[in-house]
């Protein structure tokens, strides 16, 4: 699978460059070690404050702070000092995995696996001949805090919204271990991919 | 298609009982008139205030107010007086259509149609042998307003959050005409379903 070879090269380079969320590195390696599937963009879940200059103009958005762990009130308040333009949102997003499957059969297995692991918003798309499964959850927070540099809520509200956002992130991250367990089972079923182990070694990535 | 027959009966009964969002009735009739596809649960988009007793316990949530048009500040404030227990959220959600396709070919066409109409979060699932396409957009607002009966924001914030939520709803609803146009083209391509016209007549539903 040429596409998998390229995807693996990207992944290993990113891991070596410290660009992959630490708490999902092992899971990403596990998924990619399975024959017939591989990951593309994935995220371990995050919470942060973002400015959106025009609603919907996503490319122009800028994060004032973004973390892949629970966020602290103090750092959020500090980040808000940099708000300039656009609508300010506190956003909390669950872990999300994009997995490419070589055929419909595998795509369906991945879809069921995501749902069985508690990722209730798992779906897929067919792009040309590829099946892209998105393993996603429902815990999204999108709370407006102000606009054009002005924060329209008090500290008590910021603490409250952060508490909700952190709780959502905690809940969705808790399911990562179930996801890992289910991918281990899938690997027993579909088998290991030799290409993965060869390339991991070449890139100096230690795998279990 | 036995399943389509049942789905149509449900739809026509719901329309006659005033249970279908008025601004999408014509679109739903159009989609169902196409051979090989039919809709299940769909919503024209909504904004409202909901209480969630425990994060994630969706079945126990209760809406304090829910409208399929833009919401007014006064009615939102009035509804907040009934808040009792759980986290209070202002939620804005775009129109969402669930369309069942008889085969992968049609599911892919529907998927492309949704994306081409600006519904960037269009995906699908395979459930037993059926393909369920979800035509969905990205404009979701989930703003916490308080908890356990206590509103933790002032009127200025409520007005602000409502303004953002309404703007999101306005933007996503604007795409309904593009969606309709694309479904008309699809109907020219796939053809009309005689069963739909027969049953519409039996149920006293006038169709164009």
mmCIF file of N, CA and C in Angstrom, chain A residues 134-195:
data_model
loop_
_atom_site.group_PDB
_atom_site.id
_atom_site.type_symbol
_atom_site.label_atom_id
_atom_site.label_comp_id
_atom_site.label_asym_id
_atom_site.label_seq_id
_atom_site.Cartn_x
_atom_site.Cartn_y
_atom_site.Cartn_z
ATOM 1 N N UNK A 134 -13.940 8.138 10.645
ATOM 2 C CA UNK A 134 -13.639 9.146 11.658
ATOM 3 C C UNK A 134 -14.188 8.655 12.997
ATOM 4 N N UNK A 135 -13.285 8.399 13.927
ATOM 5 C CA UNK A 135 -13.696 7.950 15.257
ATOM 6 C C UNK A 135 -13.796 9.208 16.108
ATOM 7 N N UNK A 136 -14.997 9.551 16.459
ATOM 8 C CA UNK A 136 -15.256 10.843 17.092
ATOM 9 C C UNK A 136 -16.287 10.684 18.196
ATOM 10 N N UNK A 137 -16.274 11.580 19.149
ATOM 11 C CA UNK A 137 -17.231 11.506 20.256
ATOM 12 C C UNK A 137 -18.155 12.718 20.232
ATOM 13 N N UNK A 138 -19.028 12.812 21.226
ATOM 14 C CA UNK A 138 -20.027 13.869 21.216
ATOM 15 C C UNK A 138 -19.737 15.049 22.137
ATOM 16 N N UNK A 139 -18.697 14.931 22.961
ATOM 17 C CA UNK A 139 -18.456 15.982 23.949
ATOM 18 C C UNK A 139 -17.764 17.226 23.386
ATOM 19 N N UNK A 140 -18.529 18.063 22.744
ATOM 20 C CA UNK A 140 -18.008 19.312 22.209
ATOM 21 C C UNK A 140 -18.581 20.495 22.981
ATOM 22 N N UNK A 141 -17.705 21.411 23.369
ATOM 23 C CA UNK A 141 -18.160 22.650 24.009
ATOM 24 C C UNK A 141 -17.754 23.802 23.103
ATOM 25 N N UNK A 142 -18.651 24.725 22.860
ATOM 26 C CA UNK A 142 -18.330 25.901 22.049
ATOM 27 C C UNK A 142 -18.994 27.063 22.763
ATOM 28 N N UNK A 143 -18.273 27.676 23.696
ATOM 29 C CA UNK A 143 -18.860 28.728 24.524
ATOM 30 C C UNK A 143 -18.262 30.090 24.199
ATOM 31 N N UNK A 144 -19.095 31.020 23.705
ATOM 32 C CA UNK A 144 -18.568 32.355 23.388
ATOM 33 C C UNK A 144 -18.219 33.105 24.673
ATOM 34 N N UNK A 145 -17.056 33.761 24.705
ATOM 35 C CA UNK A 145 -16.623 34.482 25.898
ATOM 36 C C UNK A 145 -16.594 35.992 25.686
ATOM 37 N N UNK A 146 -16.608 36.395 24.407
ATOM 38 C CA UNK A 146 -16.538 37.837 24.139
ATOM 39 C C UNK A 146 -16.291 38.074 22.677
ATOM 40 N N UNK A 147 -15.977 39.338 22.341
ATOM 41 C CA UNK A 147 -15.685 39.630 20.940
ATOM 42 C C UNK A 147 -14.793 40.844 20.811
ATOM 43 N N UNK A 148 -14.033 40.851 19.724
ATOM 44 C CA UNK A 148 -13.158 41.976 19.399
ATOM 45 C C UNK A 148 -12.343 42.467 20.594
ATOM 46 N N UNK A 149 -11.674 41.522 21.217
ATOM 47 C CA UNK A 149 -10.774 41.881 22.306
ATOM 48 C C UNK A 149 -11.444 42.093 23.651
ATOM 49 N N UNK A 150 -12.768 42.134 23.683
ATOM 50 C CA UNK A 150 -13.445 42.400 24.948
ATOM 51 C C UNK A 150 -14.083 41.130 25.507
ATOM 52 N N UNK A 151 -13.711 40.770 26.728
ATOM 53 C CA UNK A 151 -14.274 39.597 27.386
ATOM 54 C C UNK A 151 -15.585 40.013 28.045
ATOM 55 N N UNK A 152 -16.668 39.314 27.697
ATOM 56 C CA UNK A 152 -17.983 39.721 28.189
ATOM 57 C C UNK A 152 -18.493 38.903 29.368
ATOM 58 N N UNK A 153 -17.610 38.113 29.964
ATOM 59 C CA UNK A 153 -18.025 37.303 31.110
ATOM 60 C C UNK A 153 -17.081 37.555 32.281
ATOM 61 N N UNK A 154 -17.539 37.227 33.500
ATOM 62 C CA UNK A 154 -16.661 37.452 34.651
ATOM 63 C C UNK A 154 -15.847 36.180 34.961
ATOM 64 N N UNK A 155 -14.937 36.291 35.921
ATOM 65 C CA UNK A 155 -14.073 35.165 36.284
ATOM 66 C C UNK A 155 -14.861 33.933 36.702
ATOM 67 N N UNK A 156 -15.946 34.148 37.421
ATOM 68 C CA UNK A 156 -16.747 33.020 37.911
ATOM 69 C C UNK A 156 -17.250 32.211 36.717
ATOM 70 N N UNK A 157 -17.671 32.903 35.654
ATOM 71 C CA UNK A 157 -18.162 32.189 34.485
ATOM 72 C C UNK A 157 -17.025 31.457 33.777
ATOM 73 N N UNK A 158 -15.883 32.105 33.664
ATOM 74 C CA UNK A 158 -14.744 31.457 32.997
ATOM 75 C C UNK A 158 -14.384 30.175 33.741
ATOM 76 N N UNK A 159 -14.358 30.250 35.093
ATOM 77 C CA UNK A 159 -14.052 29.043 35.881
ATOM 78 C C UNK A 159 -15.096 27.961 35.611
ATOM 79 N N UNK A 160 -16.351 28.369 35.574
ATOM 80 C CA UNK A 160 -17.455 27.442 35.366
ATOM 81 C C UNK A 160 -17.357 26.778 33.987
ATOM 82 N N UNK A 161 -17.164 27.584 32.939
ATOM 83 C CA UNK A 161 -17.090 27.036 31.582
ATOM 84 C C UNK A 161 -15.880 26.117 31.433
ATOM 85 N N UNK A 162 -14.771 26.492 32.063
ATOM 86 C CA UNK A 162 -13.559 25.661 32.023
ATOM 87 C C UNK A 162 -13.817 24.333 32.725
ATOM 88 N N UNK A 163 -14.535 24.385 33.842
ATOM 89 C CA UNK A 163 -14.864 23.170 34.586
ATOM 90 C C UNK A 163 -15.660 22.213 33.694
ATOM 91 N N UNK A 164 -16.660 22.763 32.981
ATOM 92 C CA UNK A 164 -17.473 21.933 32.082
ATOM 93 C C UNK A 164 -16.604 21.380 30.953
ATOM 94 N N UNK A 165 -15.816 22.255 30.340
ATOM 95 C CA UNK A 165 -14.949 21.836 29.234
ATOM 96 C C UNK A 165 -13.954 20.771 29.648
ATOM 97 N N UNK A 166 -13.344 20.955 30.819
ATOM 98 C CA UNK A 166 -12.378 19.973 31.329
ATOM 99 C C UNK A 166 -13.058 18.645 31.625
ATOM 100 N N UNK A 167 -14.245 18.703 32.194
ATOM 101 C CA UNK A 167 -14.983 17.482 32.517
ATOM 102 C C UNK A 167 -15.303 16.709 31.238
ATOM 103 N N UNK A 168 -15.677 17.437 30.181
ATOM 104 C CA UNK A 168 -15.974 16.795 28.899
ATOM 105 C C UNK A 168 -14.721 16.116 28.358
ATOM 106 N N UNK A 169 -13.592 16.807 28.468
ATOM 107 C CA UNK A 169 -12.336 16.260 27.943
ATOM 108 C C UNK A 169 -11.922 15.028 28.748
ATOM 109 N N UNK A 170 -12.089 15.110 30.051
ATOM 110 C CA UNK A 170 -11.752 13.978 30.929
ATOM 111 C C UNK A 170 -12.566 12.746 30.533
ATOM 112 N N UNK A 171 -13.877 12.943 30.371
ATOM 113 C CA UNK A 171 -14.761 11.844 30.003
ATOM 114 C C UNK A 171 -14.400 11.200 28.678
ATOM 115 N N UNK A 172 -14.123 12.032 27.693
ATOM 116 C CA UNK A 172 -13.835 11.448 26.379
ATOM 117 C C UNK A 172 -12.464 10.775 26.359
ATOM 118 N N UNK A 173 -11.498 11.326 27.085
ATOM 119 C CA UNK A 173 -10.159 10.718 27.124
ATOM 120 C C UNK A 173 -10.183 9.368 27.854
ATOM 121 N N UNK A 174 -11.119 9.240 28.798
ATOM 122 C CA UNK A 174 -11.221 8.004 29.565
ATOM 123 C C UNK A 174 -11.489 6.811 28.650
ATOM 124 N N UNK A 175 -12.078 7.085 27.509
ATOM 125 C CA UNK A 175 -12.429 5.988 26.615
ATOM 126 C C UNK A 175 -11.256 5.497 25.784
ATOM 127 N N UNK A 176 -10.139 6.216 25.840
ATOM 128 C CA UNK A 176 -8.986 5.820 25.034
ATOM 129 C C UNK A 176 -8.495 4.411 25.378
ATOM 130 N N UNK A 177 -8.620 4.016 26.644
ATOM 131 C CA UNK A 177 -8.130 2.689 27.013
ATOM 132 C C UNK A 177 -9.028 1.600 26.421
ATOM 133 N N UNK A 178 -10.341 1.911 26.329
ATOM 134 C CA UNK A 178 -11.263 0.945 25.728
ATOM 135 C C UNK A 178 -10.961 0.820 24.238
ATOM 136 N N UNK A 179 -10.652 1.968 23.636
ATOM 137 C CA UNK A 179 -10.327 1.993 22.214
ATOM 138 C C UNK A 179 -9.077 1.159 21.967
ATOM 139 N N UNK A 180 -8.092 1.314 22.839
ATOM 140 C CA UNK A 180 -6.838 0.577 22.691
ATOM 141 C C UNK A 180 -7.087 -0.932 22.785
ATOM 142 N N UNK A 181 -7.879 -1.317 23.777
ATOM 143 C CA UNK A 181 -8.221 -2.728 23.966
ATOM 144 C C UNK A 181 -8.856 -3.300 22.698
ATOM 145 N N UNK A 182 -9.787 -2.544 22.133
ATOM 146 C CA UNK A 182 -10.495 -3.025 20.946
ATOM 147 C C UNK A 182 -9.604 -3.090 19.714
ATOM 148 N N UNK A 183 -8.631 -2.179 19.642
ATOM 149 C CA UNK A 183 -7.708 -2.249 18.511
ATOM 150 C C UNK A 183 -6.754 -3.431 18.663
ATOM 151 N N UNK A 184 -6.434 -3.796 19.911
ATOM 152 C CA UNK A 184 -5.593 -4.986 20.115
ATOM 153 C C UNK A 184 -6.327 -6.219 19.593
ATOM 154 N N UNK A 185 -7.612 -6.281 19.883
ATOM 155 C CA UNK A 185 -8.412 -7.417 19.412
ATOM 156 C C UNK A 185 -8.453 -7.417 17.892
ATOM 157 N N UNK A 186 -8.611 -6.228 17.310
ATOM 158 C CA UNK A 186 -8.679 -6.135 15.848
ATOM 159 C C UNK A 186 -7.370 -6.590 15.219
ATOM 160 N N UNK A 187 -6.261 -6.294 15.899
ATOM 161 C CA UNK A 187 -4.971 -6.714 15.351
ATOM 162 C C UNK A 187 -4.841 -8.227 15.364
ATOM 163 N N UNK A 188 -5.383 -8.877 16.414
ATOM 164 C CA UNK A 188 -5.354 -10.345 16.456
ATOM 165 C C UNK A 188 -6.133 -10.885 15.265
ATOM 166 N N UNK A 189 -7.192 -10.185 14.919
ATOM 167 C CA UNK A 189 -8.071 -10.637 13.846
ATOM 168 C C UNK A 189 -7.492 -10.386 12.452
ATOM 169 N N UNK A 190 -7.005 -9.168 12.223
ATOM 170 C CA UNK A 190 -6.524 -8.815 10.888
ATOM 171 C C UNK A 190 -5.037 -9.104 10.655
ATOM 172 N N UNK A 191 -4.292 -9.213 11.758
ATOM 173 C CA UNK A 191 -2.874 -9.527 11.602
ATOM 174 C C UNK A 191 -1.983 -8.289 11.609
ATOM 175 N N UNK A 192 -0.693 -8.524 11.819
ATOM 176 C CA UNK A 192 0.284 -7.435 11.869
ATOM 177 C C UNK A 192 0.798 -7.116 10.476
ATOM 178 N N UNK A 193 1.176 -5.855 10.298
ATOM 179 C CA UNK A 193 1.687 -5.412 9.011
ATOM 180 C C UNK A 193 3.210 -5.347 9.068
ATOM 181 N N UNK A 194 3.859 -6.231 8.305
ATOM 182 C CA UNK A 194 5.326 -6.263 8.287
ATOM 183 C C UNK A 194 5.945 -4.936 7.907
ATOM 184 N N UNK A 195 5.316 -4.270 6.953
ATOM 185 C CA UNK A 195 5.817 -2.978 6.482
ATOM 186 C C UNK A 195 5.973 -2.004 7.661
#
